[in-house]
mmCIF file with all atom_site columns, C-alpha atoms in Angstrom:
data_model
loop_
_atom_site.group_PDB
_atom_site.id
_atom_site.type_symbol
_atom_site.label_atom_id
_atom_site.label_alt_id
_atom_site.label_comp_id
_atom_site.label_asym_id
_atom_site.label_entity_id
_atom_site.label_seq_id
_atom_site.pdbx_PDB_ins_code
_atom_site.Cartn_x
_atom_site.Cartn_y
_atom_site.Cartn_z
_atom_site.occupancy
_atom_site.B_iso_or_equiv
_atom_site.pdbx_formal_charge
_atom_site.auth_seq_id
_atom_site.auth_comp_id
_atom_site.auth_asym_id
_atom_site.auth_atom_id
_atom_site.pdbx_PDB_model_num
ATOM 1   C CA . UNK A 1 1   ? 114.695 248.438 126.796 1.00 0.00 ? 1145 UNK A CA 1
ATOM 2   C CA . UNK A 1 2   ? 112.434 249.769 129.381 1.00 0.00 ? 1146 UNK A CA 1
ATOM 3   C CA . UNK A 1 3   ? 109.384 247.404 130.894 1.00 0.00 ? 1147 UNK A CA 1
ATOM 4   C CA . UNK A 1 4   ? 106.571 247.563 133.654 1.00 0.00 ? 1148 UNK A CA 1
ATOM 5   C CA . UNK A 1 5   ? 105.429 243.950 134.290 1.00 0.00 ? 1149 UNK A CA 1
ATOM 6   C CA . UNK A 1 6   ? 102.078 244.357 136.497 1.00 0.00 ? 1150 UNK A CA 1
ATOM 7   C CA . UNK A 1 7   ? 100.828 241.435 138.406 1.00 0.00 ? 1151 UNK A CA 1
ATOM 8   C CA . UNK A 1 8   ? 98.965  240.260 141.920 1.00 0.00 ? 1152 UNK A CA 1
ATOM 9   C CA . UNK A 1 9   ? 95.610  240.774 139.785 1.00 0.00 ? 1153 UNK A CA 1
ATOM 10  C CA . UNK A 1 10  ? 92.451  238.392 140.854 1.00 0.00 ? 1154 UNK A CA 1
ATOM 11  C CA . UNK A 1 11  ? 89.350  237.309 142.523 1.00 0.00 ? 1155 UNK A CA 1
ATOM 12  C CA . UNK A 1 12  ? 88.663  238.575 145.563 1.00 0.00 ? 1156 UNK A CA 1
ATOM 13  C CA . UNK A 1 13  ? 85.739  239.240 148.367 1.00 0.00 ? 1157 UNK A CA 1
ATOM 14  C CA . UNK A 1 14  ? 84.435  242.539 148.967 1.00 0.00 ? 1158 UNK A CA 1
ATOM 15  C CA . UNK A 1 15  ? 86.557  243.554 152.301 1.00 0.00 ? 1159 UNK A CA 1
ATOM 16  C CA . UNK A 1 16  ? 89.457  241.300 150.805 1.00 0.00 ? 1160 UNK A CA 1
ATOM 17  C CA . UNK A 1 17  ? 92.920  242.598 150.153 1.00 0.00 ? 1161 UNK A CA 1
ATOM 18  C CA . UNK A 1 18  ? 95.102  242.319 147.470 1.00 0.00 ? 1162 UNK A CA 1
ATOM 19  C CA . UNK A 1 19  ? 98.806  243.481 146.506 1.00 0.00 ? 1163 UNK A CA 1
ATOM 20  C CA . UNK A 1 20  ? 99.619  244.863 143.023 1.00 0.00 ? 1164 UNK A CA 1
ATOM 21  C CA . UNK A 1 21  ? 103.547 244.641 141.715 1.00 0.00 ? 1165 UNK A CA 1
ATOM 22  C CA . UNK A 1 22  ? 104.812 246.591 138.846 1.00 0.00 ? 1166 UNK A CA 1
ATOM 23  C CA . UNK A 1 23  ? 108.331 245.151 138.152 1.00 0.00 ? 1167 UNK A CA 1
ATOM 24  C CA . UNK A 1 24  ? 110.611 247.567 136.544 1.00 0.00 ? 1168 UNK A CA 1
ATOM 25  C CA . UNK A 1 25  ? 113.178 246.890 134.158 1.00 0.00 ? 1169 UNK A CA 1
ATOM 26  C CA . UNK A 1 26  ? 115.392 249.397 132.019 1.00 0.00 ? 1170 UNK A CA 1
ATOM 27  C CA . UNK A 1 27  ? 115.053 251.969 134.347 1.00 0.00 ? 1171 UNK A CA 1
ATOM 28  C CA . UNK A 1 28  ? 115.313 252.962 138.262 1.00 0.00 ? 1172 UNK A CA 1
ATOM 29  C CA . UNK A 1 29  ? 112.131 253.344 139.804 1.00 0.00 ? 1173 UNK A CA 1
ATOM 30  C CA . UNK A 1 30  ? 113.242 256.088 142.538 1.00 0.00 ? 1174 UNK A CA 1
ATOM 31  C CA . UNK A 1 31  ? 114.154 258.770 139.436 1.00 0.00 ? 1175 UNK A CA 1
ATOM 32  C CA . UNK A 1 32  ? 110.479 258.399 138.059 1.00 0.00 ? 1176 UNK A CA 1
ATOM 33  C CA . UNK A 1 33  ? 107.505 259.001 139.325 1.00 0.00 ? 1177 UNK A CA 1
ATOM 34  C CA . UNK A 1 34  ? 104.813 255.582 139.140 1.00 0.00 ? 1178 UNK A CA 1
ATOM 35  C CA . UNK A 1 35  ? 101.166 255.710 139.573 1.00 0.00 ? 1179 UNK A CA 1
ATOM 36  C CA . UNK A 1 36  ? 98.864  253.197 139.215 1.00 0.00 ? 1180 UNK A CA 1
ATOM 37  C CA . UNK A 1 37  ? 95.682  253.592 137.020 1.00 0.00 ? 1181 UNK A CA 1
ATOM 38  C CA . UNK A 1 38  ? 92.098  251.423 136.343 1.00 0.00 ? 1182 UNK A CA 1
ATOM 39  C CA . UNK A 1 39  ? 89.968  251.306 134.184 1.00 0.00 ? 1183 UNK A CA 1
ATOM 40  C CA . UNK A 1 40  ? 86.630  249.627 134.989 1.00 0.00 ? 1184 UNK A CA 1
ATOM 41  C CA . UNK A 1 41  ? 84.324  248.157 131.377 1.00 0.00 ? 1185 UNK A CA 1
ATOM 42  C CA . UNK A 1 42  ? 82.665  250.940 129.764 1.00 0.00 ? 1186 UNK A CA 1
ATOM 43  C CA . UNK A 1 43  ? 84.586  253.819 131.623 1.00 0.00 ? 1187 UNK A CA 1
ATOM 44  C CA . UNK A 1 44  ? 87.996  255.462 131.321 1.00 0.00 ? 1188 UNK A CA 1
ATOM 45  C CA . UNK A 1 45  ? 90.975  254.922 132.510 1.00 0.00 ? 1189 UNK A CA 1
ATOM 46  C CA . UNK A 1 46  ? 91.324  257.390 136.090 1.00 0.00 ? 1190 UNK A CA 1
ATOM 47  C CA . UNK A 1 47  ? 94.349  257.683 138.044 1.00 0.00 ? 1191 UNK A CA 1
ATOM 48  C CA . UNK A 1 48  ? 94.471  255.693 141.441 1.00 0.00 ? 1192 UNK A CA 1
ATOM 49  C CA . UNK A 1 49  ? 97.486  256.694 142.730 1.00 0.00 ? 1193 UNK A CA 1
ATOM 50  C CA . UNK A 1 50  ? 101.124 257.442 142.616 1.00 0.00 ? 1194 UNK A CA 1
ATOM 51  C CA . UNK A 1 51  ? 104.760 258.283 144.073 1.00 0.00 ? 1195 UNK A CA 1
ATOM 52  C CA . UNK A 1 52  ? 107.771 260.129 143.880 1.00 0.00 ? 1196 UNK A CA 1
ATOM 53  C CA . UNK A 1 53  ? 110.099 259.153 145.623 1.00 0.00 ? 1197 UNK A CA 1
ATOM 54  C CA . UNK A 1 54  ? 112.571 262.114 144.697 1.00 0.00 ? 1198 UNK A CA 1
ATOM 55  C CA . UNK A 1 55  ? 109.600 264.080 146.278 1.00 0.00 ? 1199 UNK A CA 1
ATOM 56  C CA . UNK A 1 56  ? 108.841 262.313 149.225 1.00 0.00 ? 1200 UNK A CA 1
ATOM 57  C CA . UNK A 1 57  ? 105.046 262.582 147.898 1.00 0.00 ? 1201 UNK A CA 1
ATOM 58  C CA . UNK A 1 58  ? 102.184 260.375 147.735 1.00 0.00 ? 1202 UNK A CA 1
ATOM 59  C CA . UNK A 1 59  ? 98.866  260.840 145.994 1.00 0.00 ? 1203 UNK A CA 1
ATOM 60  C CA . UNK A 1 60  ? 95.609  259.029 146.483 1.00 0.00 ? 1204 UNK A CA 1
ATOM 61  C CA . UNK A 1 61  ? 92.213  259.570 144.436 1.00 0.00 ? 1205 UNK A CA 1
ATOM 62  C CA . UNK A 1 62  ? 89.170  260.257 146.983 1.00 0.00 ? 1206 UNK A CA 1
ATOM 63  C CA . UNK A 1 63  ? 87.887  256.886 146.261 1.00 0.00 ? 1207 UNK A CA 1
ATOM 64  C CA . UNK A 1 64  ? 90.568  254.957 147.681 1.00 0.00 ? 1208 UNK A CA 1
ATOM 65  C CA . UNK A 1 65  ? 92.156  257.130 150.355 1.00 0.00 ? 1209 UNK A CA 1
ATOM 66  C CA . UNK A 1 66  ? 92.230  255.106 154.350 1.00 0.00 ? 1210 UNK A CA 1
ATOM 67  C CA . UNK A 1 67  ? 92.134  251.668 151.559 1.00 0.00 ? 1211 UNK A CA 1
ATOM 68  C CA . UNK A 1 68  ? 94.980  251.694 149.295 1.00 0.00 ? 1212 UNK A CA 1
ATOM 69  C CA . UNK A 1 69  ? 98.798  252.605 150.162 1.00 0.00 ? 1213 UNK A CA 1
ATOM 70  C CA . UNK A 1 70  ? 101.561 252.515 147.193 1.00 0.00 ? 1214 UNK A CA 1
ATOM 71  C CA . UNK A 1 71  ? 104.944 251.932 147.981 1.00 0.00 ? 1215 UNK A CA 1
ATOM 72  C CA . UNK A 1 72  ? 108.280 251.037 146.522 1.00 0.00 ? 1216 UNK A CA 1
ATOM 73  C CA . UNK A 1 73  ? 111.298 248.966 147.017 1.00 0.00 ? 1217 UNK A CA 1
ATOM 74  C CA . UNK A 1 74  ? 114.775 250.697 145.606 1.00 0.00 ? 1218 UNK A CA 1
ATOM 75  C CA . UNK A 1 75  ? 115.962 246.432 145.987 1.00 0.00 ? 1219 UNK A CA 1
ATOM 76  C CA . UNK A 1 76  ? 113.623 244.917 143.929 1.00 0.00 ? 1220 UNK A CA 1
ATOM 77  C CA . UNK A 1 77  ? 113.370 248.061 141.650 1.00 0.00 ? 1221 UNK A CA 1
ATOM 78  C CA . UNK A 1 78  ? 109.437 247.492 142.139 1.00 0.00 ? 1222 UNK A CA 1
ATOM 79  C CA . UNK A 1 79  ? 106.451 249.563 142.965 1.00 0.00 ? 1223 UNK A CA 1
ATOM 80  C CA . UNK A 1 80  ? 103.437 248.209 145.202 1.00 0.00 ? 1224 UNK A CA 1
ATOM 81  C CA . UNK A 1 81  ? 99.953  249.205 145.773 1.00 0.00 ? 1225 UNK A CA 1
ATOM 82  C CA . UNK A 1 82  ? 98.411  247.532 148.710 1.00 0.00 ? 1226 UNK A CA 1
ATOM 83  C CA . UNK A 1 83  ? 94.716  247.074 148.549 1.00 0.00 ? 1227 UNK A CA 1
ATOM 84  C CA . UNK A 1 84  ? 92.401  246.376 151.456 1.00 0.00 ? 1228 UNK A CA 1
ATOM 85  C CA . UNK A 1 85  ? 88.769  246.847 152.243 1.00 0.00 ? 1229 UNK A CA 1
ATOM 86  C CA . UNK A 1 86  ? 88.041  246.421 148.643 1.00 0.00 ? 1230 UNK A CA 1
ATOM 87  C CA . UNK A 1 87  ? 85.103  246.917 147.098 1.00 0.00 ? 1231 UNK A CA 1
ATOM 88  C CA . UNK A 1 88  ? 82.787  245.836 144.351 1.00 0.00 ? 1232 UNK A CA 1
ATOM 89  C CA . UNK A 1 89  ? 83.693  249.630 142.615 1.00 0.00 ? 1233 UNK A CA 1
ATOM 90  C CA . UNK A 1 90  ? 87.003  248.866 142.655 1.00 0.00 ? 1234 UNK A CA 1
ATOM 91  C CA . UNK A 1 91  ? 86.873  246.020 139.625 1.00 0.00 ? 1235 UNK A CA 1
ATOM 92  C CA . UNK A 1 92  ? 88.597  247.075 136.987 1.00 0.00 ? 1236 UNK A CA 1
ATOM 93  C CA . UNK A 1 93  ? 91.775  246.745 135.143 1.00 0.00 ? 1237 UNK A CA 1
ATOM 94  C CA . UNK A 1 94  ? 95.028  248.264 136.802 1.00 0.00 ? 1238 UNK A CA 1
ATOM 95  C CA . UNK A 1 95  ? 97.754  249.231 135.395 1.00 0.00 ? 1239 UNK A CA 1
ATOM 96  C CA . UNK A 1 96  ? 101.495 250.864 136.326 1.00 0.00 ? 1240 UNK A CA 1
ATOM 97  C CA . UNK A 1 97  ? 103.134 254.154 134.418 1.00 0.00 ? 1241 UNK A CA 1
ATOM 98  C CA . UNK A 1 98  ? 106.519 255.261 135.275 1.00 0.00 ? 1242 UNK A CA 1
ATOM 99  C CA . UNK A 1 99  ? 106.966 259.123 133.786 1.00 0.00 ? 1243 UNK A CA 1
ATOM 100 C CA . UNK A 1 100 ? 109.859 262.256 133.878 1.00 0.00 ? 1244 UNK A CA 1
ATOM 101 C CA . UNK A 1 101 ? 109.590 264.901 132.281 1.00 0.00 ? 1245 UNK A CA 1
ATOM 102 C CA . UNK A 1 102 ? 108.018 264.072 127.983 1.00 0.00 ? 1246 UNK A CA 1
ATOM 103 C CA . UNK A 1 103 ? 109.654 260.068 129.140 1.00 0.00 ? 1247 UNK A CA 1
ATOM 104 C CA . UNK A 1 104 ? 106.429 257.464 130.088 1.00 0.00 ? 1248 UNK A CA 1
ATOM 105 C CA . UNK A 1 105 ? 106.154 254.155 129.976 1.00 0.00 ? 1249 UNK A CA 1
ATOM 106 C CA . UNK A 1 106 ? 103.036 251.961 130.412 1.00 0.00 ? 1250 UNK A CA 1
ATOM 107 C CA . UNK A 1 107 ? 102.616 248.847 131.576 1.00 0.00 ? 1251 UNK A CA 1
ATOM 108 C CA . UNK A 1 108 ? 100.434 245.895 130.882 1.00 0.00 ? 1252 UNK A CA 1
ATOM 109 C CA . UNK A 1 109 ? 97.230  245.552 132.977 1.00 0.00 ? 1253 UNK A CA 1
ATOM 110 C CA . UNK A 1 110 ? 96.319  242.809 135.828 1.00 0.00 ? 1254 UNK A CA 1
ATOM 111 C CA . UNK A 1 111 ? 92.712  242.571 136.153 1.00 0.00 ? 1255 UNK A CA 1
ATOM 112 C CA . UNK A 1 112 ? 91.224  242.691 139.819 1.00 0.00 ? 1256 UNK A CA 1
ATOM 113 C CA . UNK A 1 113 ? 87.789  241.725 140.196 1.00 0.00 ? 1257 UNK A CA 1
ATOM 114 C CA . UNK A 1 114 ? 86.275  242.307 143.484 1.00 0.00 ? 1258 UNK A CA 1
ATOM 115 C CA . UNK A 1 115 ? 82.885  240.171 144.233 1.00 0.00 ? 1259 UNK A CA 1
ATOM 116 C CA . UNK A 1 116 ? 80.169  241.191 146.800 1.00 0.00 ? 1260 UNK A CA 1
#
């Protein structure tokens, strides 16, 4: 049985910094590749970032690139995305997706509200 558990969701000041976890379960995070997605009220859901470790790649959306660095830990079977200099655009819902190949898995959002 295969689960994402996202957390580290909050309140924060604009120029605060917060760290997203997606705990894995089920599966090993270094034979997947995990982004991280938001969704802000009213818009859809864009891609933020991810990482493939089998790839030795990372990917960042414009919007976030110098701000936000995703990582993972093969220990704790986890995957991170670090947030600084955050800003009022960044509000919105986040949420963790582990995929190979037709396999993906979603999970739940942690809500990160960023006040100015």
């Amino acid at each position: 049985d295969v689960q994402l558990q996202a957390f580290g969701g909050g309140l924060v000041q604009a120029g605060g910094s917060l760290r997203l976890s997606c705990a894995v379960s089920g599966l090993t995070v270094d034979d997947y590749t995990f982004g991280w997605f938001r969704q802000a009220p009213g818009k859809e859901r864009e891609g933020v970032s991810c990482i493939s470790r089998s790839e030795n790649s990372t990917y960042y959306t414009d919007s976030v690139k110098g701000r936000f660095t995703i990582s993972s830990d093969n220990a704790e079977n986890t995957v991170y995305l670090q947030m600084n200099s955050l800003k009022s655009e960044d509000t919105a819902v986040y949420y963790c997706n582990g995929w190979y190949r037709r396999e993906s898995y979603w999970g739940q959002g942690t809500k990160v509200t960023v006040s100015s």
